[in-house]
Tab-separated table of C-alpha atoms in Angstrom:
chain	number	residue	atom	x	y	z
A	219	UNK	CA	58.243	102.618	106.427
A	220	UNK	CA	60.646	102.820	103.695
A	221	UNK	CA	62.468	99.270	103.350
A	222	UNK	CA	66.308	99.294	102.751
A	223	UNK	CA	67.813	98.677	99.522
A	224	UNK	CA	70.136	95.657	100.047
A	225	UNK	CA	73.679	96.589	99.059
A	226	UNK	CA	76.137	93.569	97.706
A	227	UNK	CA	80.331	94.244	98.209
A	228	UNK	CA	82.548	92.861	96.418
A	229	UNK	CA	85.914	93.131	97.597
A	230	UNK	CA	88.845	93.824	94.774
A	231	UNK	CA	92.235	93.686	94.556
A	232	UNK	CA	94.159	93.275	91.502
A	233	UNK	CA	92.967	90.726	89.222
A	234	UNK	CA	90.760	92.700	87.217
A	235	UNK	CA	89.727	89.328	85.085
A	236	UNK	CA	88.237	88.103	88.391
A	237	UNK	CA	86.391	91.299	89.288
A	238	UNK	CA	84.972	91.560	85.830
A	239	UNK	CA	83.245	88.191	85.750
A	240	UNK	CA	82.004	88.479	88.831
A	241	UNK	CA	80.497	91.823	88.204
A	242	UNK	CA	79.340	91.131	84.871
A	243	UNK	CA	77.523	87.612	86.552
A	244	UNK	CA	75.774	89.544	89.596
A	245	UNK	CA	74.542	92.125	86.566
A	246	UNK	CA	73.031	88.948	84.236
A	247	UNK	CA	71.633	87.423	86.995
A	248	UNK	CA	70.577	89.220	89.793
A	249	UNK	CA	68.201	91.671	90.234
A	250	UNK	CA	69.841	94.876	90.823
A	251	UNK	CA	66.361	97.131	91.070
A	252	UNK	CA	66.569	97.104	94.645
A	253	UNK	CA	70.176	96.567	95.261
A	254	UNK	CA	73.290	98.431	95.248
A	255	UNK	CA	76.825	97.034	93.466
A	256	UNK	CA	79.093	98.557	95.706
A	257	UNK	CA	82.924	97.675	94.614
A	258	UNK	CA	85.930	97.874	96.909
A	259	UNK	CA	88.951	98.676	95.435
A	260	UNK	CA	91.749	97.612	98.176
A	261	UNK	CA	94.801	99.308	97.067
A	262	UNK	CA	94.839	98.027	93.370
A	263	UNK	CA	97.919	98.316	91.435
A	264	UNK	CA	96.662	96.616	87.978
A	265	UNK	CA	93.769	98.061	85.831
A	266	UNK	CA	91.093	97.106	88.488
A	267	UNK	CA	90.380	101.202	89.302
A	268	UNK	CA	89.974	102.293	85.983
A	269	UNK	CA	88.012	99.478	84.560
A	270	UNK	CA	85.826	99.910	87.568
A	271	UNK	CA	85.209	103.885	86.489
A	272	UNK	CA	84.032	102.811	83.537
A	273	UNK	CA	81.080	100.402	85.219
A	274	UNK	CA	78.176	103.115	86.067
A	275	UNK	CA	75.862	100.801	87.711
A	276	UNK	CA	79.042	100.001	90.314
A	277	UNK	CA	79.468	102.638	93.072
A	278	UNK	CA	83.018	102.512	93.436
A	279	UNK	CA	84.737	102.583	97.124
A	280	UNK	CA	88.781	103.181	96.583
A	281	UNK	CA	91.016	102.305	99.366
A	282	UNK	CA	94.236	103.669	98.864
A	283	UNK	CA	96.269	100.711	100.309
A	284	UNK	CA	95.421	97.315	100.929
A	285	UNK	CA	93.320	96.848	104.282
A	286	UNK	CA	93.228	93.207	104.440
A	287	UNK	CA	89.977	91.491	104.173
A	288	UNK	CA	87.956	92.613	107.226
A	289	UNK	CA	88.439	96.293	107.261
A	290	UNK	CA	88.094	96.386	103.412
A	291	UNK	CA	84.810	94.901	103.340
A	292	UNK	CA	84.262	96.963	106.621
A	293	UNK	CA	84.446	99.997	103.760
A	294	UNK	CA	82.444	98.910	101.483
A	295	UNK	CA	79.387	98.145	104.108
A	296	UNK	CA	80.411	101.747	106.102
A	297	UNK	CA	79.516	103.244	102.269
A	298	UNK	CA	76.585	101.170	101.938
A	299	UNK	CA	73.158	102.647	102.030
């Protein structure tokens, strides 16, 4: 049996500065050979989505409102592998 790659989600909306240290801390620091960065982009109206296009080792989940917390991780774990 084939075990599961674990899949992290980080939930974003607006406040890119945020996002980008967290990503760029789960990328120094973790282990990311048998995980998946999975990012959630709730609705976003800054520069979150296009500064997460340019992150290739972040699989990108775009929401095109704001879900609320529940149903916008509920995304990112419905796209997880």
């Amino acid at each position: 049996m084939t075990p599961r790659r674990a899949a992290i989600v980080v939930l974003c909306w607006n406040r890119w500065e945020l996002t980008r240290r967290c990503l760029e801390t789960l990328k120094a620091h973790t282990d990311l050979v048998e995980a998946e960065v999975i990012a959630v982009d709730n609705g976003s109206t800054d520069e979150t989505a296009a500064r997460l296009r340019e992150m290739p080792w972040v699989r990108v989940i775009t929401n095109a409102t704001n879900l609320g917390y529940v149903r916008g991780n509920n995304a990112g774990i419905a796209a997880a592998p």
